[in-house]
Amino acid sequence: MTDLGNSRPRCLSGMRPTGKLHLGNYVGALKNWVDLQHTHDCFFFIADWHALTTDYDDTSRLAGNTVEVMLDYLAVGLDPGKCTMFVQSHVKQHAELHLLFSMMTPLGWLERVPTYKEQQVNMPDKDLHMYGFLGYPLLMAADILIYRANFVPVGEDQDVHVELTREVARRFNSVFCKDRDTIKDPVLIEPQTLLTPSPRLLGMDKRKMSKSYGNSILISEEAPQLEQKIKNSVTDRPKLTDRGSPDRCPVGNLHQIFSSKDQLAYITEGCTQATIGCVECKALATTSVNAHLAPIRDRRYELAQHPERVKEVIQQGAKKAERVAEETMVAVREAVGLLGSASLPKPTLVEIGADLLLVPITKTNEPKEIWDIRVKQSGWLDKINRLHPLRFDRPATFITSRGRKVGVHTASENNGTWEFLMRDRPLNVLVLLAEDKDRYLHDYVLPPKILQYYWKDFERKGEQVVVRVARTEDGVSLSVAGKELPIQEYERNYAALE
Ligand code: TRP
Ligand code: SF4
């Protein structure tokens, strides 16, 4: 974790695991998500429970489709280092919040959601008179509210659900948070729809591009199939002498999205004046689309060869998402008036970092919570930890075999800064374990050079030396003698200490 502080507005969106995604999904959502991950604190998930609201009777492809969608997310450029991607059913808190909402949401609110009636009409061969189907917008409200998302990037069709989400948040705050100033300090916050600006993209038969119509081009379409689909596409000019418009033609739409300005101008002129043939136009479109999809296809292929990497992304994403969701749920349970589980015995292991664990020591009479630090990596810190278990509340000093004196100190975050207090005894190496607000533990190592040079400049508080670390835009810095020195998270590399 290098991205510590996160004051960027939060975005959340999800897709059902319908299988491999198509270009409609790409231009209507994914492309936009890829941009958002640079400017927003993004959570993108795969709504597998949502898939059950309409397809509970055949789940044979549910798990496989979930992986396919994750492969598409990654292939188009969503980066697990920049956004959090996860599978809905891995974060049980969504279900818990949905259940609590189901207690306080009037039935009429759900029956009035337009998609409730529409989908029943649109899918006549499906019996959708199911409790879960009716409650689906409420599950979506839980998905959004549990992350305190500010924005929900979705298409217009989902806007009514975001509206309902706001109503649910308002109702929750008014029913359960009577003693609280819910304007200044709401438990749940009302999200806004971030309408995705998406160019029109017709399916190959001129209807809306949709998987169920079989008129789509997949993001992962292989070159020969891509060519074939474009070749077979309906166009806007039944005869060569007819004038047409790229706006009304699936192939024209592809040019509008994937071709260069010049080429788009060329085919637009040719189409509207009937000076080019659709065959030529299609060939040009194929080249443009293929140029765009080839790198995506390659990345996807490469990833599909490494299922362990995808699994890792899914696991790490769930962990991150769960931490955020759980934080909201603690406040939610308290607001609802449930007995907090803090008064029950702690689970044996609380994971708070990629490589470092804080483990509560259970056999203690001390009133304050005591945490053991467990190190998952192999290496120096792991070795010393096995010999001399580290404790979060207690500094430790070690001498390495080469006679270097190493201090290990811990501190919790306070308003974006950490103060590590230590005795005024020079050290060769200082290991700083910084617990952040989300209970992540980050490890920083100050090497001998920095310590020797700056030791006397560190702030003094009485007898103690204060090493102050503060959040910055892209990491943390050490402030010493009025200067800010950038420091780096160690990321498993304790080679300097071996
Ligand atoms: N309802 C969305 C769809 O069918 C998927 C979805 C579920 C979603 N939960 C969400 C989208 C939360 C945005 C936010 O496409
Ligand atoms: Fe479609 Fe191109 Fe033919 Fe125009 S010229 S109708 S855009 S295929």
CSV table of N, CA and C in Angstrom, one decimal, residues 227-320:
chain,number,residue,atom,x,y,z
A,227,GLU,N,-13.7,-9.3,-37.6
A,227,GLU,CA,-13.8,-9.0,-39.0
A,227,GLU,C,-15.2,-9.5,-39.6
A,228,GLN,N,-15.5,-10.7,-39.2
A,228,GLN,CA,-16.7,-11.4,-39.6
A,228,GLN,C,-17.9,-10.6,-39.2
A,229,LYS,N,-17.9,-10.2,-37.9
A,229,LYS,CA,-19.1,-9.6,-37.4
A,229,LYS,C,-19.3,-8.2,-38.1
A,230,ILE,N,-18.3,-7.5,-38.3
A,230,ILE,CA,-18.4,-6.2,-39.0
A,230,ILE,C,-18.9,-6.4,-40.4
A,231,LYS,N,-18.3,-7.4,-41.1
A,231,LYS,CA,-18.7,-7.7,-42.4
A,231,LYS,C,-20.2,-8.0,-42.5
A,232,ASN,N,-20.7,-8.8,-41.5
A,232,ASN,CA,-22.1,-9.2,-41.6
A,232,ASN,C,-23.0,-8.1,-41.0
A,233,SER,N,-22.5,-7.0,-40.6
A,233,SER,CA,-23.4,-6.0,-39.9
A,233,SER,C,-24.4,-5.4,-40.9
A,234,VAL,N,-25.5,-5.1,-40.3
A,234,VAL,CA,-26.5,-4.3,-41.1
A,234,VAL,C,-25.9,-2.9,-41.2
A,235,THR,N,-26.2,-2.2,-42.3
A,235,THR,CA,-25.7,-0.9,-42.4
A,235,THR,C,-26.9,0.1,-42.7
A,236,ASP,N,-26.6,1.3,-43.0
A,236,ASP,CA,-27.7,2.3,-43.2
A,236,ASP,C,-28.0,2.5,-44.7
A,237,ARG,N,-27.3,1.7,-45.5
A,237,ARG,CA,-27.4,1.9,-47.0
A,237,ARG,C,-27.7,0.6,-47.7
A,238,PRO,N,-28.9,0.2,-47.8
A,238,PRO,CA,-29.3,-1.0,-48.4
A,238,PRO,C,-28.7,-1.1,-49.9
A,239,LYS,N,-28.7,0.0,-50.6
A,239,LYS,CA,-28.1,-0.1,-51.9
A,239,LYS,C,-26.9,0.9,-52.0
A,240,LEU,N,-26.0,0.6,-52.9
A,240,LEU,CA,-24.8,1.4,-53.0
A,240,LEU,C,-25.1,2.8,-53.3
A,241,THR,N,-26.2,3.0,-54.0
A,241,THR,CA,-26.5,4.4,-54.5
A,241,THR,C,-27.3,5.2,-53.4
A,242,ASP,N,-27.7,4.5,-52.3
A,242,ASP,CA,-28.4,5.2,-51.2
A,242,ASP,C,-27.4,6.0,-50.5
A,243,ARG,N,-27.9,7.2,-50.0
A,243,ARG,CA,-27.1,7.9,-49.0
A,243,ARG,C,-27.5,7.4,-47.6
A,244,GLY,N,-26.5,7.5,-46.8
A,244,GLY,CA,-26.8,7.0,-45.4
A,244,GLY,C,-26.2,8.0,-44.4
A,245,SER,N,-26.2,7.5,-43.2
A,245,SER,CA,-25.6,8.3,-42.1
A,245,SER,C,-24.9,7.4,-41.1
A,246,PRO,N,-23.7,7.7,-40.8
A,246,PRO,CA,-22.9,6.9,-39.8
A,246,PRO,C,-23.6,6.9,-38.4
A,247,ASP,N,-24.4,8.0,-38.1
A,247,ASP,CA,-25.2,8.0,-36.9
A,247,ASP,C,-26.1,6.8,-36.7
A,248,ARG,N,-26.7,6.4,-37.9
A,248,ARG,CA,-27.7,5.3,-37.8
A,248,ARG,C,-27.1,4.0,-38.2
A,249,CYS,N,-25.8,3.9,-38.3
A,249,CYS,CA,-25.2,2.6,-38.8
A,249,CYS,C,-24.3,2.1,-37.7
A,250,PRO,N,-24.4,0.8,-37.4
A,250,PRO,CA,-23.5,0.2,-36.4
A,250,PRO,C,-22.0,0.4,-36.8
A,251,VAL,N,-21.7,0.3,-38.1
A,251,VAL,CA,-20.3,0.4,-38.5
A,251,VAL,C,-19.9,1.9,-38.4
A,252,GLY,N,-20.8,2.8,-38.8
A,252,GLY,CA,-20.5,4.2,-38.6
A,252,GLY,C,-20.2,4.6,-37.2
A,253,ASN,N,-21.0,4.0,-36.3
A,253,ASN,CA,-20.8,4.2,-34.8
A,253,ASN,C,-19.4,3.8,-34.4
A,254,LEU,N,-19.0,2.6,-35.0
A,254,LEU,CA,-17.6,2.2,-34.6
A,254,LEU,C,-16.6,3.2,-35.0
A,255,HIS,N,-16.7,3.7,-36.2
A,255,HIS,CA,-15.8,4.8,-36.7
A,255,HIS,C,-15.8,5.9,-35.8
A,256,GLN,N,-17.0,6.3,-35.3
A,256,GLN,CA,-17.1,7.5,-34.5
A,256,GLN,C,-16.4,7.3,-33.2
A,257,ILE,N,-16.3,6.1,-32.7
A,257,ILE,CA,-15.6,5.8,-31.5
A,257,ILE,C,-14.1,5.5,-31.6
A,258,PHE,N,-13.8,4.7,-32.7
A,258,PHE,CA,-12.5,4.1,-32.7
A,258,PHE,C,-11.6,4.7,-33.9
A,259,SER,N,-12.2,5.5,-34.8
A,259,SER,CA,-11.3,5.9,-35.9
A,259,SER,C,-10.8,7.3,-35.7
A,260,SER,N,-9.7,7.6,-36.4
A,260,SER,CA,-9.1,9.0,-36.3
A,260,SER,C,-10.1,10.0,-36.9
A,261,LYS,N,-9.9,11.2,-36.6
A,261,LYS,CA,-10.8,12.3,-37.1
A,261,LYS,C,-10.8,12.3,-38.6
A,262,ASP,N,-9.7,12.2,-39.2
A,262,ASP,CA,-9.6,12.2,-40.7
A,262,ASP,C,-10.4,11.1,-41.3
A,263,GLN,N,-10.2,9.9,-40.7
A,263,GLN,CA,-10.9,8.8,-41.3
A,263,GLN,C,-12.4,8.9,-41.1
A,264,LEU,N,-12.8,9.4,-39.9
A,264,LEU,CA,-14.2,9.6,-39.7
A,264,LEU,C,-14.8,10.6,-40.7
A,265,ALA,N,-14.0,11.7,-40.9
A,265,ALA,CA,-14.5,12.7,-41.9
A,265,ALA,C,-14.7,12.0,-43.3
A,266,TYR,N,-13.7,11.2,-43.6
A,266,TYR,CA,-13.7,10.5,-44.9
A,266,TYR,C,-14.9,9.6,-45.1
A,267,ILE,N,-15.2,8.8,-44.1
A,267,ILE,CA,-16.3,7.9,-44.3
A,267,ILE,C,-17.7,8.6,-44.1
A,268,THR,N,-17.7,9.7,-43.3
A,268,THR,CA,-18.9,10.4,-43.2
A,268,THR,C,-19.3,11.1,-44.5
A,269,GLU,N,-18.3,11.7,-45.1
A,269,GLU,CA,-18.5,12.3,-46.4
A,269,GLU,C,-19.0,11.2,-47.4
A,270,GLY,N,-18.2,10.1,-47.4
A,270,GLY,CA,-18.5,9.0,-48.4
A,270,GLY,C,-19.9,8.4,-48.2
A,271,CYS,N,-20.3,8.3,-46.9
A,271,CYS,CA,-21.6,7.7,-46.6
A,271,CYS,C,-22.7,8.6,-47.0
A,272,THR,N,-22.6,9.8,-46.5
A,272,THR,CA,-23.7,10.8,-46.8
A,272,THR,C,-23.9,11.1,-48.2
A,273,GLN,N,-22.7,11.1,-49.0
A,273,GLN,CA,-22.8,11.4,-50.4
A,273,GLN,C,-22.8,10.2,-51.3
A,274,ALA,N,-22.8,9.0,-50.7
A,274,ALA,CA,-22.8,7.7,-51.4
A,274,ALA,C,-21.6,7.7,-52.4
A,275,THR,N,-20.5,8.1,-51.9
A,275,THR,CA,-19.3,8.0,-52.8
A,275,THR,C,-18.4,6.9,-52.4
A,276,ILE,N,-18.6,6.2,-51.2
A,276,ILE,CA,-17.9,5.0,-50.9
A,276,ILE,C,-18.8,3.9,-50.7
A,277,GLY,N,-18.3,2.7,-50.8
A,277,GLY,CA,-19.1,1.5,-50.5
A,277,GLY,C,-19.0,1.1,-49.1
A,278,CYS,N,-20.1,0.4,-48.7
A,278,CYS,CA,-20.1,-0.1,-47.3
A,278,CYS,C,-19.0,-1.1,-47.1
A,279,VAL,N,-18.6,-1.8,-48.1
A,279,VAL,CA,-17.5,-2.8,-48.0
A,279,VAL,C,-16.2,-2.2,-47.6
A,280,GLU,N,-15.9,-1.1,-48.3
A,280,GLU,CA,-14.7,-0.4,-48.0
A,280,GLU,C,-14.8,0.2,-46.5
A,281,CYS,N,-15.9,0.8,-46.2
A,281,CYS,CA,-16.1,1.4,-44.9
A,281,CYS,C,-16.0,0.4,-43.8
A,282,LYS,N,-16.5,-0.8,-44.1
A,282,LYS,CA,-16.4,-1.8,-43.1
A,282,LYS,C,-14.9,-2.3,-42.8
A,283,ALA,N,-14.2,-2.4,-43.9
A,283,ALA,CA,-12.8,-2.8,-43.8
A,283,ALA,C,-12.0,-1.8,-43.0
A,284,LEU,N,-12.3,-0.5,-43.2
A,284,LEU,CA,-11.6,0.6,-42.5
A,284,LEU,C,-12.0,0.5,-41.0
A,285,ALA,N,-13.3,0.2,-40.7
A,285,ALA,CA,-13.7,0.1,-39.3
A,285,ALA,C,-13.0,-1.0,-38.7
A,286,THR,N,-12.9,-2.1,-39.4
A,286,THR,CA,-12.3,-3.3,-38.8
A,286,THR,C,-10.9,-3.0,-38.3
A,287,THR,N,-10.1,-2.3,-39.2
A,287,THR,CA,-8.8,-1.9,-38.9
A,287,THR,C,-8.7,-1.0,-37.6
A,288,SER,N,-9.6,0.0,-37.6
A,288,SER,CA,-9.6,0.9,-36.4
A,288,SER,C,-9.9,0.2,-35.1
A,289,VAL,N,-11.0,-0.6,-35.2
A,289,VAL,CA,-11.4,-1.3,-33.9
A,289,VAL,C,-10.3,-2.3,-33.5
A,290,ASN,N,-9.8,-3.0,-34.5
A,290,ASN,CA,-8.7,-4.0,-34.2
A,290,ASN,C,-7.5,-3.3,-33.5
A,291,ALA,N,-7.1,-2.1,-34.0
A,291,ALA,CA,-6.0,-1.4,-33.5
A,291,ALA,C,-6.2,-1.1,-32.0
A,292,HIS,N,-7.5,-0.8,-31.7
A,292,HIS,CA,-7.8,-0.5,-30.3
A,292,HIS,C,-7.9,-1.7,-29.4
A,293,LEU,N,-8.4,-2.8,-30.0
A,293,LEU,CA,-8.7,-3.9,-29.1
A,293,LEU,C,-7.4,-4.9,-29.0
A,294,ALA,N,-6.5,-4.8,-30.0
A,294,ALA,CA,-5.4,-5.8,-29.9
A,294,ALA,C,-4.6,-5.8,-28.6
A,295,PRO,N,-4.2,-4.6,-28.1
A,295,PRO,CA,-3.5,-4.6,-26.9
A,295,PRO,C,-4.3,-5.1,-25.7
A,296,ILE,N,-5.6,-4.8,-25.7
A,296,ILE,CA,-6.5,-5.3,-24.7
A,296,ILE,C,-6.6,-6.8,-24.7
A,297,ARG,N,-6.8,-7.3,-25.9
A,297,ARG,CA,-6.9,-8.7,-26.2
A,297,ARG,C,-5.6,-9.4,-25.7
A,298,ASP,N,-4.5,-8.8,-26.0
A,298,ASP,CA,-3.2,-9.5,-25.6
A,298,ASP,C,-3.0,-9.5,-24.1
A,299,ARG,N,-3.4,-8.4,-23.5
A,299,ARG,CA,-3.3,-8.3,-22.0
A,299,ARG,C,-4.2,-9.4,-21.4
A,300,ARG,N,-5.4,-9.5,-21.9
A,300,ARG,CA,-6.3,-10.5,-21.4
A,300,ARG,C,-5.8,-11.9,-21.6
A,301,TYR,N,-5.3,-12.2,-22.7
A,301,TYR,CA,-4.7,-13.5,-23.0
A,301,TYR,C,-3.6,-13.8,-22.0
A,302,GLU,N,-2.8,-12.9,-21.8
A,302,GLU,CA,-1.6,-13.0,-20.9
A,302,GLU,C,-2.1,-13.3,-19.4
A,303,LEU,N,-3.1,-12.5,-19.0
A,303,LEU,CA,-3.7,-12.7,-17.7
A,303,LEU,C,-4.4,-14.0,-17.5
A,304,ALA,N,-5.1,-14.4,-18.5
A,304,ALA,CA,-5.8,-15.7,-18.5
A,304,ALA,C,-4.9,-16.9,-18.3
A,305,GLN,N,-3.6,-16.7,-18.7
A,305,GLN,CA,-2.6,-17.7,-18.5
A,305,GLN,C,-2.1,-17.7,-17.0
A,306,HIS,N,-2.4,-16.7,-16.3
A,306,HIS,CA,-1.9,-16.6,-14.9
A,306,HIS,C,-3.1,-16.4,-13.9
A,307,PRO,N,-3.9,-17.5,-13.8
A,307,PRO,CA,-5.1,-17.3,-12.9
A,307,PRO,C,-4.7,-16.9,-11.5
A,308,GLU,N,-3.5,-17.3,-11.1
A,308,GLU,CA,-3.1,-16.9,-9.7
A,308,GLU,C,-3.0,-15.4,-9.5
A,309,ARG,N,-2.7,-14.7,-10.6
A,309,ARG,CA,-2.6,-13.2,-10.4
A,309,ARG,C,-4.0,-12.6,-10.3
A,310,VAL,N,-4.9,-13.2,-11.1
A,310,VAL,CA,-6.3,-12.7,-11.0
A,310,VAL,C,-6.9,-13.0,-9.6
A,311,LYS,N,-6.6,-14.2,-9.1
A,311,LYS,CA,-7.0,-14.6,-7.8
A,311,LYS,C,-6.5,-13.6,-6.7
A,312,GLU,N,-5.3,-13.3,-6.9
A,312,GLU,CA,-4.6,-12.3,-5.9
A,312,GLU,C,-5.4,-11.0,-6.0
A,313,VAL,N,-5.7,-10.5,-7.2
A,313,VAL,CA,-6.4,-9.2,-7.3
A,313,VAL,C,-7.7,-9.3,-6.6
A,314,ILE,N,-8.4,-10.4,-6.8
A,314,ILE,CA,-9.8,-10.6,-6.2
A,314,ILE,C,-9.7,-10.7,-4.7
A,315,GLN,N,-8.6,-11.4,-4.2
A,315,GLN,CA,-8.5,-11.5,-2.7
A,315,GLN,C,-8.1,-10.2,-2.1
A,316,GLN,N,-7.2,-9.5,-2.7
A,316,GLN,CA,-6.7,-8.2,-2.1
A,316,GLN,C,-7.9,-7.2,-2.2
A,317,GLY,N,-8.6,-7.2,-3.3
A,317,GLY,CA,-9.7,-6.3,-3.4
A,317,GLY,C,-10.8,-6.5,-2.4
A,318,ALA,N,-11.1,-7.8,-2.1
A,318,ALA,CA,-12.1,-8.1,-1.1
A,318,ALA,C,-11.7,-7.6,0.3
A,319,LYS,N,-10.4,-7.8,0.5
A,319,LYS,CA,-9.9,-7.4,1.9
A,319,LYS,C,-10.0,-5.9,2.1
A,320,LYS,N,-9.6,-5.2,1.0
A,320,LYS,CA,-9.7,-3.7,1.1
A,320,LYS,C,-11.1,-3.3,1.3
